[in-house]
Every structure is written in structure tokens, then in C-alpha cells.
XYZ file of C-alpha atoms in Angstrom:
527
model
C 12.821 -26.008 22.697
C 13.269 -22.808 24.829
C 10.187 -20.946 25.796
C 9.873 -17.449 26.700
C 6.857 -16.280 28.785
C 5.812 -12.171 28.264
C 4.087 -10.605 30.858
C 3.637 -7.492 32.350
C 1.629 -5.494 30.107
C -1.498 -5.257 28.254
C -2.036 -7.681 25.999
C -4.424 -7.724 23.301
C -5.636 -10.745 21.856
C -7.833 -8.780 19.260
C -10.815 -11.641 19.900
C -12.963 -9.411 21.002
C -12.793 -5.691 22.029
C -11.019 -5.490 25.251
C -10.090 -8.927 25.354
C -6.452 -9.421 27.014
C -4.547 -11.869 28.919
C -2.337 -11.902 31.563
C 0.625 -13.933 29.535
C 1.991 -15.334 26.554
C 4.035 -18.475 25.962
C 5.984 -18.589 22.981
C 8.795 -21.338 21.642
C 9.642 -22.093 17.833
C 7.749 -19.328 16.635
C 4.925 -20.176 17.414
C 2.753 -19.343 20.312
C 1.989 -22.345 22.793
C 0.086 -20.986 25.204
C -1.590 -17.651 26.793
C -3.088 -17.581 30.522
C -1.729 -16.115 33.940
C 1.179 -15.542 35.161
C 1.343 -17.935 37.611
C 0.114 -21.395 35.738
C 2.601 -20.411 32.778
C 5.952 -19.476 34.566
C 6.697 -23.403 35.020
C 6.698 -23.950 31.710
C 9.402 -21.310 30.943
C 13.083 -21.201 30.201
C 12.830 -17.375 30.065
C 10.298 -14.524 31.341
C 10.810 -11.557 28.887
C 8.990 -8.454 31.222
C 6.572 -5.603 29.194
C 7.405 -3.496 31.479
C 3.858 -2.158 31.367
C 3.886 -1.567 27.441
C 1.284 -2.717 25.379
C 1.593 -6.118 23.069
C -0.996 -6.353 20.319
C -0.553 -9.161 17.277
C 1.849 -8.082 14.599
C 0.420 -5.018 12.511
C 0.726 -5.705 8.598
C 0.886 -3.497 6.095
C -2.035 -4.939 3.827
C -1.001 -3.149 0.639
C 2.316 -1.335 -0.115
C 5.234 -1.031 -2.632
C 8.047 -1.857 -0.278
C 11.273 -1.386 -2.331
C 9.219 2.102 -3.869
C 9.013 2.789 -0.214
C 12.611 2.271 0.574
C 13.505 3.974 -2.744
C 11.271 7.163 -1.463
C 13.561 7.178 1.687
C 16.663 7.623 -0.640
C 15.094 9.827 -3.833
C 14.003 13.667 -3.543
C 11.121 13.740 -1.551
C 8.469 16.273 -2.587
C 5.974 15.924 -0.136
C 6.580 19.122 0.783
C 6.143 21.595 -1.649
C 3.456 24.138 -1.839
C 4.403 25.744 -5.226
C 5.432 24.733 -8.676
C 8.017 27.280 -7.518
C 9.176 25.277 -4.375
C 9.204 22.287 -6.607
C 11.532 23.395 -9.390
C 13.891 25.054 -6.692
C 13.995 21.443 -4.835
C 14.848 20.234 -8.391
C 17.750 22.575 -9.203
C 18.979 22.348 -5.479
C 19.384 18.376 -5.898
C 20.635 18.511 -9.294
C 23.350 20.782 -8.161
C 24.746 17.398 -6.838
C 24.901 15.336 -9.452
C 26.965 14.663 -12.178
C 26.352 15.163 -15.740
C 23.686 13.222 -17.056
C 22.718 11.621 -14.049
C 19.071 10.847 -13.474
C 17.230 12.779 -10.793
C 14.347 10.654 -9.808
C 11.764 12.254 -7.508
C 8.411 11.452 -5.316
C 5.759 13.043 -3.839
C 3.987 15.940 -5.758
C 0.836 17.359 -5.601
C -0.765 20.272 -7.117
C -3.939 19.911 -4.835
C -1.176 21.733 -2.758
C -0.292 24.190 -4.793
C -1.945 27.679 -3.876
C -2.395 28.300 -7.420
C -2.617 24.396 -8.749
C -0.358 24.951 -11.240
C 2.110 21.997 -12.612
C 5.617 23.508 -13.801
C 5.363 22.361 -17.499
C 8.469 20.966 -19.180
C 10.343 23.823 -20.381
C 9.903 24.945 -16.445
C 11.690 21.832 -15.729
C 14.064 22.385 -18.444
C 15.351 25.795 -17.324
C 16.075 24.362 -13.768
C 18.325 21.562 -14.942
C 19.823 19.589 -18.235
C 19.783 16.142 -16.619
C 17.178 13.782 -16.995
C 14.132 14.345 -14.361
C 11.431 12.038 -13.656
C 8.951 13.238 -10.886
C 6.077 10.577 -9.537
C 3.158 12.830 -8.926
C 1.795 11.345 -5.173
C -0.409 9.286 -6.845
C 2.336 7.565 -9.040
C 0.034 7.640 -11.328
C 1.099 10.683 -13.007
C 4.733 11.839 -13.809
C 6.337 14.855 -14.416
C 9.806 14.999 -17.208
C 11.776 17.213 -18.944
C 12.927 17.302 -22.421
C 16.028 15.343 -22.096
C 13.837 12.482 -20.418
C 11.354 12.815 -23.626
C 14.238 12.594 -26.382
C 15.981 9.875 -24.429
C 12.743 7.820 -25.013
C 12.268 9.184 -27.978
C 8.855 10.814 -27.561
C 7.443 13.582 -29.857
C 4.740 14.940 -30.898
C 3.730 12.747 -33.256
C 3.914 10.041 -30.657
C 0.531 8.105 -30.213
C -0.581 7.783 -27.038
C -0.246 4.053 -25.620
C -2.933 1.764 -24.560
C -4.244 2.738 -21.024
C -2.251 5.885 -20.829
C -2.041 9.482 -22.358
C 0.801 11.783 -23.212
C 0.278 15.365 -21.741
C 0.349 18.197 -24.586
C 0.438 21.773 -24.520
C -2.637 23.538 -26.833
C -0.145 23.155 -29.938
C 0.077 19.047 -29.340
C 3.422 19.971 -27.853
C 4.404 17.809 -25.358
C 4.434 18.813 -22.204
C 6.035 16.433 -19.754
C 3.340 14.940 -17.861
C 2.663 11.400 -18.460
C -0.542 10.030 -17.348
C -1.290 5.795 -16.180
C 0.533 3.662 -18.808
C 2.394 5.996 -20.299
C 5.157 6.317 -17.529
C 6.213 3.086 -18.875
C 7.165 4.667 -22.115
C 10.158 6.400 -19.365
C 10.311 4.344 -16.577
C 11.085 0.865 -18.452
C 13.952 3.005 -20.497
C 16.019 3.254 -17.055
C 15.455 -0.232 -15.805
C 18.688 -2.489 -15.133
C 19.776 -5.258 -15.269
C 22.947 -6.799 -13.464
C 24.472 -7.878 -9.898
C 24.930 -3.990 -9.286
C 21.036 -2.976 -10.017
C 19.292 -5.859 -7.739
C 22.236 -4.330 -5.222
C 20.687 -1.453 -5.859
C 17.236 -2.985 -5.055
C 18.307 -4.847 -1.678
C 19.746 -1.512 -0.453
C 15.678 -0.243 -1.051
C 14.287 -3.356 0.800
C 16.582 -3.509 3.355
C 16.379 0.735 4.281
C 11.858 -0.093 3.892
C 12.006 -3.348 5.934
C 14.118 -1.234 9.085
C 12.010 1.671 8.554
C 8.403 -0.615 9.065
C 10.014 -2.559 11.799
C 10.499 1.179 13.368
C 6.300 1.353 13.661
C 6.166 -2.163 14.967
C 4.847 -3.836 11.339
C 5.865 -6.987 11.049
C 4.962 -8.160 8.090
C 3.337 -6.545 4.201
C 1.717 -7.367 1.192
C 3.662 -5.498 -1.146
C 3.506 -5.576 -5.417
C 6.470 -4.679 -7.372
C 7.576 -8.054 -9.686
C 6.831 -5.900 -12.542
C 8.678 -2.995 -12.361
C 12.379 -3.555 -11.957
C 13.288 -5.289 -15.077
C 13.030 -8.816 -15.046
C 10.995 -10.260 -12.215
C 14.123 -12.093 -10.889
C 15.621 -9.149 -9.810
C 12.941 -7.820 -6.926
C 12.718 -11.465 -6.317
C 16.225 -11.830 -5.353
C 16.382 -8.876 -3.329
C 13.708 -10.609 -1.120
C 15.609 -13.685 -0.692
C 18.780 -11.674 -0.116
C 17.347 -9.461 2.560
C 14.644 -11.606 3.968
C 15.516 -15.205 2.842
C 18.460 -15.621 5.564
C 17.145 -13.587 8.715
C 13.639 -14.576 8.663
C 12.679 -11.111 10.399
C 10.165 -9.796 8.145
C 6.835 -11.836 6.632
C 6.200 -10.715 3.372
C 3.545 -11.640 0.463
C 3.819 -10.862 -3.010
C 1.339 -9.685 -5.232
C 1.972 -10.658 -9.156
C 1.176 -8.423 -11.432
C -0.524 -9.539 -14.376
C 2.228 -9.117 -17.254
C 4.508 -11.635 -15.209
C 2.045 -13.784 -12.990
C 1.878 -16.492 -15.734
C 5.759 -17.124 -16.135
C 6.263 -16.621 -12.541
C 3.928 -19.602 -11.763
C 5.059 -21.857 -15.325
C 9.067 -21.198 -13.639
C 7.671 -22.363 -10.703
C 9.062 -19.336 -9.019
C 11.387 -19.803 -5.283
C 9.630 -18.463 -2.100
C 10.785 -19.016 1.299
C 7.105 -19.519 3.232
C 6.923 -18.478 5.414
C 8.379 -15.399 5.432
C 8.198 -14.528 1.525
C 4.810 -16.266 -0.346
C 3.474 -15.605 -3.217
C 0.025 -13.582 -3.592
C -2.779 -12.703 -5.729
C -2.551 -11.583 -9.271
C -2.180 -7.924 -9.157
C -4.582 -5.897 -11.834
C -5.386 -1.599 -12.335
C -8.754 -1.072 -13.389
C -8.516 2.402 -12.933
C -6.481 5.244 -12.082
C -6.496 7.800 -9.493
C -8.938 10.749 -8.312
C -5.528 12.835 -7.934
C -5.215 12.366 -11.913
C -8.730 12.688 -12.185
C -7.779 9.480 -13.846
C -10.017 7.152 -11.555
C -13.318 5.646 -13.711
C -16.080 6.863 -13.144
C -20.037 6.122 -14.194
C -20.562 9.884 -14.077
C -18.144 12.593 -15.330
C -16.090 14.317 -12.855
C -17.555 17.230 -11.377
C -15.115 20.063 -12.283
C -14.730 18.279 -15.731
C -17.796 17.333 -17.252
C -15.861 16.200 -20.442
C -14.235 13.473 -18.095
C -15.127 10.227 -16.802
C -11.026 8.856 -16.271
C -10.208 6.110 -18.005
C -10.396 2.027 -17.969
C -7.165 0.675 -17.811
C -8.168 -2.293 -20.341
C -10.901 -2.517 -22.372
C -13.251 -5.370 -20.968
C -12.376 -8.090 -23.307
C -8.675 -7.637 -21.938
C -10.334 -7.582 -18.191
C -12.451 -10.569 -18.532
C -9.146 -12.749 -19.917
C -7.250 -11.526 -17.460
C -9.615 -12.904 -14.796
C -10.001 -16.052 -16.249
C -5.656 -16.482 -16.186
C -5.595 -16.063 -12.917
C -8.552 -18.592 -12.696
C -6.914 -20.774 -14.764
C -4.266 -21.096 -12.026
C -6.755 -21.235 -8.880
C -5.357 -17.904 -8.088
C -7.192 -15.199 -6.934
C -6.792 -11.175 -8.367
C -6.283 -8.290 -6.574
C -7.570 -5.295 -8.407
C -6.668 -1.730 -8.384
C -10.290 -0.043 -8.373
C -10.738 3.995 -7.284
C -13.414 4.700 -9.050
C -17.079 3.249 -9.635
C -16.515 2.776 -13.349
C -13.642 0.848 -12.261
C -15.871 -1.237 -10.278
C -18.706 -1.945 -12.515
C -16.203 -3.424 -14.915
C -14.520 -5.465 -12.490
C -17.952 -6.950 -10.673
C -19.404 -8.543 -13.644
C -16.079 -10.649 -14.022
C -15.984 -11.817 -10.573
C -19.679 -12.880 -10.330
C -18.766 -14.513 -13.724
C -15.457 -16.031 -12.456
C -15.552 -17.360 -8.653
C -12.228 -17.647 -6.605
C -11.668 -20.958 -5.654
C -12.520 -21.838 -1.988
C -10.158 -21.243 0.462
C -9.106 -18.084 -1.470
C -10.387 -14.405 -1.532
C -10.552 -11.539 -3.889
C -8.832 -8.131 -3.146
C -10.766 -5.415 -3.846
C -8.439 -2.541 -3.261
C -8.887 1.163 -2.208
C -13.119 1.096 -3.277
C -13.234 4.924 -3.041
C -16.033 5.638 -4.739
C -19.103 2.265 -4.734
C -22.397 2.578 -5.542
C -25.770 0.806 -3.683
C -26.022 -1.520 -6.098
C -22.546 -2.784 -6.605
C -21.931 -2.784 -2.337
C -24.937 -5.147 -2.698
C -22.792 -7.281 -5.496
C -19.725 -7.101 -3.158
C -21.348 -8.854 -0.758
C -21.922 -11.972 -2.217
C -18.225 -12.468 -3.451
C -15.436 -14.043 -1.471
C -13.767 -10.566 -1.537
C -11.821 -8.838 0.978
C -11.689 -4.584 0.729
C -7.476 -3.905 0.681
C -8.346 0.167 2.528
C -6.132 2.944 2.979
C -7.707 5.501 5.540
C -5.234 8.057 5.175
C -6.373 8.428 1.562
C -9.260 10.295 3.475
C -6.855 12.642 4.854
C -4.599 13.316 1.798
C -7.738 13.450 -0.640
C -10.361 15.602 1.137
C -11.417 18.482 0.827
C -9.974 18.534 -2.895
C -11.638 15.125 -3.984
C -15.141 17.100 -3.228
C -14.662 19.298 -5.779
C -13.634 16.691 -8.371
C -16.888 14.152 -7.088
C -19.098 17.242 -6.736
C -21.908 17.260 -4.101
C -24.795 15.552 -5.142
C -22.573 12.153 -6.250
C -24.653 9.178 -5.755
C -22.450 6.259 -4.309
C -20.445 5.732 -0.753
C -17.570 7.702 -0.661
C -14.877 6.360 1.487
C -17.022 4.953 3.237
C -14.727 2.217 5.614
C -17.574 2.530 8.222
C -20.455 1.317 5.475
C -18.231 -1.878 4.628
C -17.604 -3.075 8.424
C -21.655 -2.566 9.211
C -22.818 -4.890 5.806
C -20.024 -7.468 7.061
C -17.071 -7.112 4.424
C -13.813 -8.113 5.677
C -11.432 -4.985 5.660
C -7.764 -4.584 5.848
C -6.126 -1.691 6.184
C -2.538 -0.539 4.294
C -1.140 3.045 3.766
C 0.257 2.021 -0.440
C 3.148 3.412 0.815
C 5.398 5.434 -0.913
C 2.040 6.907 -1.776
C 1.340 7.801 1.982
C 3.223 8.043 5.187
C 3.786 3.916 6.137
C 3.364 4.717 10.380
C 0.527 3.326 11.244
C -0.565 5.481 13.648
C -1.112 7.919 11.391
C -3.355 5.366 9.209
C -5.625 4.854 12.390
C -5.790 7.989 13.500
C -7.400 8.628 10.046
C -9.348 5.733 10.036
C -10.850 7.161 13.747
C -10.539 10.837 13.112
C -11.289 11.302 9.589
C -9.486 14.618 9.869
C -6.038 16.048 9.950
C -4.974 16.460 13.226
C -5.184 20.877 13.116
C -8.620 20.821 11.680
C -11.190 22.376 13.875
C -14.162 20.356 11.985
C -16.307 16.726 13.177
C -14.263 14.873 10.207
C -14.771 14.358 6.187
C -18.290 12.509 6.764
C -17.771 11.568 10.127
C -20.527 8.815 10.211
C -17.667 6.685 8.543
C -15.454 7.055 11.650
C -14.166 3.585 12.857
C -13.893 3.307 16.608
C -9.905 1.937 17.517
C -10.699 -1.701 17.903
C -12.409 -1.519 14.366
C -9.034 0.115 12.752
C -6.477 -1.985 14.515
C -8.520 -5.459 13.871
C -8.156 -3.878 9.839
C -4.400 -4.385 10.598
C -3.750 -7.699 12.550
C -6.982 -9.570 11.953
C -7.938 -7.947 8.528
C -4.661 -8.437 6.959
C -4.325 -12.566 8.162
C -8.152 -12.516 6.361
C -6.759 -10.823 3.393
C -4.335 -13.558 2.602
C -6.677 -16.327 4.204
C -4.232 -16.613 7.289
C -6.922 -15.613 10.025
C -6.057 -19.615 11.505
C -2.628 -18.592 11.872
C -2.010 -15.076 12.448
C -3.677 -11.642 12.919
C -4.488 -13.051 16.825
C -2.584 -13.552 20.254
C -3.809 -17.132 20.004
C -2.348 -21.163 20.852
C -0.940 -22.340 17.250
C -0.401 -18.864 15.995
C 2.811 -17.224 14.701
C 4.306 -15.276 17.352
C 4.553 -11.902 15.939
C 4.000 -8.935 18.166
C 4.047 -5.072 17.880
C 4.548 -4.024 21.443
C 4.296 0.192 21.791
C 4.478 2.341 24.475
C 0.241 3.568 24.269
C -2.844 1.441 24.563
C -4.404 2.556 21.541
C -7.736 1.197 22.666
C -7.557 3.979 25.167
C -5.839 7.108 24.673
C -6.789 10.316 23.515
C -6.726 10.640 19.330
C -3.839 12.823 19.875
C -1.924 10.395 21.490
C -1.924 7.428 19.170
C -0.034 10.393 16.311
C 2.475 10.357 19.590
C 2.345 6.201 20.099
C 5.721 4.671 19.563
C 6.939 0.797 18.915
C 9.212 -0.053 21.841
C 9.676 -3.699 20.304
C 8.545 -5.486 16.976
C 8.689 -9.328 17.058
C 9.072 -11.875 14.117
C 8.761 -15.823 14.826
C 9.149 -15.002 18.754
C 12.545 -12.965 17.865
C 12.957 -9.766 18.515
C 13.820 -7.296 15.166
C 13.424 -4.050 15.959
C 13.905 -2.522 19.685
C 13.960 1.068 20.647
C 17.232 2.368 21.958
């Protein structure tokens, strides 16, 4: 086999902080063999030069929605708007381009940015455009429609609301286009596909996601979607069409709970190891943004309010025990620490089997006495640390001040020895991550003149980047094979042009990937 030595950087190993090594032997994927220079150049067909730049193990992207994220690159992105007014003139602007009856399908809003916090309401929406208009709220879990979305799925008024979701109403129990957790279904399952055309559709989203991660040196993500483009064959095929031939990208899929058991009784294709099969996905909860997140107290600014349960516990407790039933462990949706009281008891009831782990994922809001309960369970913590950025100084309001319980509170899991990850759930937030650790170190955005939302949670750098190479092997129980420059270990590298370890905060929002590297191949390099 050929062999390729790199040298002439800094190399991280992530073993310990500051631990590097001189040079790294790689052949069939795999890396054979790190040490200097001089004892490994013998060995080598090939001596690929740094050039200085800085090699750590492949970043992952613990927890994402990879053709949403791709799909966000192509819909009307509303990140930006700071008005309900700004929003319906982005609306009408992109309409103006399509035809009649097309769907306009948007991302990214967020009344916490809103000077006046204000949602447009349906007839709003109405006045702006005729053709159907679904809007994912940031969150996505909240969506904003107009009329002609409503009638096309035949929702009324007298419409009930379904099972671990609500339909907005106006005083009069009008509707009034916003569609809260489970009731986006009601919309979104009305314009899924079927057909070669639609999973074209869906390999156009993967393949635009997978370029754009390679961009920030990711090499690999744990993404969940087999539930939400019509059957589960089509997102599956999209990863085999995309991924399946070029081996360039290392994905694992999360299952989400309505098709985990056929997906395991069809005994469902992979292609280890570059597309495997994860945990059985589950939502507990919703979001703090919805101020739909559970919580054992009632939100602050709504004392009528606690959020809501996604299932009742009879429904969580059987869902745990299917995935059980298959040796498989869950990874579970939890914001809130209603979410996570349900969820605990289940867990402690149910074990994983060895060799597996639990994903606990986001953990905003814990309490002493469930962080206690955590630790005892073969769990890993699936974090997002821009959440802290995007969420404060809003989420205060909504928690209030006096809220018992650790609050984002990354910091708190490292010191009691949980094993972290770190993701951006991307299309939610912005998938670079540099911005992610910046967040995780900073706790701040990057104009704020303050210390940091509770800035005894800070991480230093080694902690945040270990969350994305170490954490996210752990997080899939693949610590003996990846997530270190190591003998035996895959050879995937994110090579950028800053030593994160040791530049100012400002810098690593500057850092840039100069190569990313799958199975010793190079997929991405910077013009």
C-alpha cells in the first residue's frame, strides 16, 4: 500500500492538552504510525508538507439535520430579520419569483429579534402573497403559514389540536398560522414526495450540506432526518447516492422512533463505514424559543406555562423499552427539566446494553438532583454551545432569576466527569465550528462588552475541541477508532490555518480549513 507521511505543522493528537507530534503516517485509511520526521520518512512513498498549518483529528458534527442544512442553503433564509415587517417584505420579495401556486418554504425566524416581538399573524402573511408559505421559526419547532397552507391541509377552527402539538388561534379560536411541536406535521407531511425526482431533490440537499461542512474542515456528522421526507428510503438513498460511492464523508444516522422498528425488521443497507446506523432518535420536549421546552416550574414570563411533554409517560416508557428490545440505545431530545425528569426514570429503569451509550441531547436546563442521576447512566450529553449565544439574554426572562437548576451549564458536566460532544443542530445554528467554540470559550457574542452569560461555565479551547474529535468518537462509542491522531485510527484530519489552542478568541471566528481529510484522502482543499 502507498503511505503518505504529513509533517510540517502542528499536530494535535488531542491525548492530552498540548500533546503533538512531529509526523503522521497514514496508508489505507488508516493511520500506521506517528513519531519524527526522521524515523518515519523511510517508510514513505509520499511526504505531503503542512506547510506550517495546524492538523487536529477530524471535527464531527455530533448532532445536526444535514439535508435540513443543505435545504437552508437553498430556501429563504430569515436569519436576518429584525421585524415582522422585514419578514413579510422578504416573503413578498421571494414570492415575486415564483410561479403560481408554488410553495415558498422558509427558515430562520425569530421574534426574540424583533424590536417589538411581534409574529406577523396569518392574514399578515396572506396580504403579502397567495401561494402557499411555510416558515420554520429558528427553533423548527414552531411554524409560521398562511391561509392557503391551512385550507390545503384542511385545518379550521374546529380542528382539534393533535397529540404533542397545538394549533395557534387568535382570541376568537381563529386560526392563526402558527403551528406549535407536532402540529407542523399536520403541513409538513401534506408536501412530502415521493418519486426518482424528490430523493433528486434530496441528494441535491446532501450533496450542497456535505461541501459546505467539508468547507469548516468537519469530516464527519451525526445527523437525524429518516422521518421526515416521506418514506425512510428516500433520505436513505440520498446517502448512498452521495456518500455510498466517494467515501468522503462519515456519517451516522439517528432513527427516529416512528421508523426505527421497520428500519431494523428490513434490515436496512448502510455502507460502514462511512454511513452507520445510530441511536433511536426521541423529543421529550420542545424548545425555550417556543416556550415549548418542559419544565418542573412554570416559565417565568408565563406563569400559566410549564411547555409541554411530547408523550405522555406510558408512550415514553414503551418507547424506551423498543429500542431496548433491539439492544439499541435512544437519543433524546430534552431542553427542559420536565423533559428530563420524565426521561431519567426510564433510563435508570431501562439500561443500555454495554458497549453502547445514551444521548442525552441539548440538557439546557438540569437540576442537582437529576445531574446526580446522570451520572450513574452510560449517557453521553449531545451540546450545542452556540445555543448560549442565540438564547441569552432572552432565555433569562423566560427562566426568570431565581430558577433552581444548571443552566447551560457545559462547564458543570466536564468537572462531574460526563462525556460531552459538541454539535451546532444545524439548520438551527450556523454549522462553522469556530463559531460553536468560540461560544463554548466565550460565552458571548463577539461585540458584547460583558465577562459572558455565566462565565464560570466557560470551557478553556482544549475542553471545546476534545467535545468535537474525542467527544463525538465517545458519542457513538468510536473513541478506539477515531476522535485521536493515534496508530489504528481512521485517518481523518481537519487541518486550518490557526492553532486554536493558542490564538486570541477573536481569531478562532477568523480560523479557516485549508484541508479536510477522509480515509487519508483529501475532500475539501482551499483554493
Amino acid at each position: 500500500m502507498m503511505k503518505q507521511l504529513w509533517t510540517n505543522g502542528t499536530i494535535y493528537t488531542m491525548e492530552q492538552e498540548g500533546t503533538t507530534v512531529q509526523a503522521v503516517l497514514v496508508g489505507n485509511g488508516k493511520i500506521v504510525e506517528t513519531g519524527t520526521f526522521d524515523d518515519l520518512q523511510v517508510r514513505a512513498d509520499e511526504i505531503i508538507d503542512l506547510q506550517g498549518a495546524v492538523m487536529y483529528p477530524g471535527f464531527v458534527d455530533s448532532h445536526l439535520h444535514m439535508i435540513g442544512h443543505g435545504a437552508k442553503l437553498i430556501r429563504l433564509d430569515l436569519t436576518a430579520a429584525t421585524s415582522g415587517e422585514e419578514l413579510l417584505q422578504l416573503v413578498q420579495n421571494a414570492a415575486g419569483h415564483l410561479e403560481e401556486g408554488q410553495w415558498l418554504i422558509g427558515d430562520g425566524w425569530n421574534e426574540n429579534q424583533f424590536a417589538d416581538g411581534l409574529i406577523p399573524s396569518k392574514e399578515a402573511l396572506d396580504e403579502a402573497t397567495k401561494n402557499p408559505v411555510f416558515l420554520n421559526r429558528v427553533c423548527h419547532h414552531v411554524a409560521l403559514v398562511n391561509s392557503a397552507v391551512l385550507h390545503f391541509a384542511g385545518l379550521t377552527k374546529d380542528t382539534a389540536n393533535p397529540e404533542g402539538g397545538k394549533l395557534g388561534r387568535h382570541e376568537n379560536g381563529e386560526l392563526n398560522g402558527l403551528l406549535y411541536e407536532q402540529a407542523t406535521n399536520l403541513v409538513s407531511s401534506v408536501f412530502q414526495q415521493e418519486g426518482e425526482s424528490y430523493i433528486e431533490s434530496l441528494q441535491q440537499a446532501l450533496q450542497l450540506a456535505i461541501e459546505d461542512m467539508q468547507s469548516y474542515g468537519l469530516t464527519g456528522g451525526h445527523t437525524e432526518e429518516m422521518s421526515y421526507f416521506g418514506h425512510y428510503t428516500n433520505p436513505l438513498t440520498a446517502y448512498h447516492r452521495v456518500i455510498g460511492e466517494r467515501r468522503h464523508f462519515r456519517v451516522n444516522l439517528l432513527r427516529h422512533h416512528t421508523v426505527f422498528e421497520e428500519m431494523v425488521k428490513n434490515n436496512a443497507r448502510y455502507a460502514a463505514p462511512f454511513i452507520e446506523p445510530g441511536a433511536m432518535k426521541i423529543f421529550a420536549d420542545g424548545s425555550f424559543g417556543g416556550s415549548t421546552a418542559a419544565l418542573l416550574e412554570p416559565y417565568a414570563n408565563d406563569r400559566s406555562n410549564k411547555g409541554m411533554l411530547i408523550h405522555t409517560d406510558e408512550q415514553m416508557e414503551a418507547l424506551i423499552q423498543l429500542a431496548r428490545k433491539y439492544d439499541e440505545a435512544v437519543a433524546i431530545h430534552l431542553i427542559g427539566d420536565g423533559g428530563m425528569e420524565q426521561v431519567l426514570a426510564y433510563l435508570e429503569k431501562y439500561p443500555v446494553a454495554d458497549g453502547k451509550r445514551d444521548r442525552l441531547i441539548h440538557c439546557c436546563l438540569v437540576s442537582e438532583e437529576q445531574l446526580a442521576r446522570m451520572k450513574k447512566l452510560s449517557v453521553i450529553l449531545d451540546l450545542q454551545p452556540a445555543f448560549v449565544t442565540s438564547d441569552f439574554p432572552w432565555v433569562g426572562e423566560k427562566l426568570g432569576k431565581n430558577r433552581a437548576g444548571h443552566i447551560y451549564a457545559w462547564k458543570t458536566f466536564l468537572n462531574v466527569g460526563l462525556i460531552c460532544a459538541a454539535g451546532t443542530d444545524a439548520p438551527i445554528e450556523a454549522i462553522s465550528p469556530f463559531e460553536t467554540i468560540y461560544a463554548a470559550v466565550e460565552r458571548k457574542k463577539v461585540h458584547d462588552a460583558h465577562e459572558g452569560y455565566g462565565p464560570e461555565q466557560k470551557l478553556s479551547r482544549f475542553e471545546a475541541i476534545k467535545m468535537y474529535t474525542v467527544g463525538s468518537a465517545q458519542a457513538i462509542c468510536k473513541e478506539h477508532e477515531r476522535g485521536y491522531i493515534r496508530p489504528g485510527y481512521d485517518a481523518d484530519f481537519t487541518i486550518l490555518d490557526k492553532d486554536l489552542l493558542n490564538c486570541s478568541s477573536e481569531e478562532i471566528l477568523q480560523t479557516t480549513a485549508l484541508k479536510t481529510v477522509v480515509a487519508g484522502n483529501i475532500v475539501y482543499e482551499r483554493k
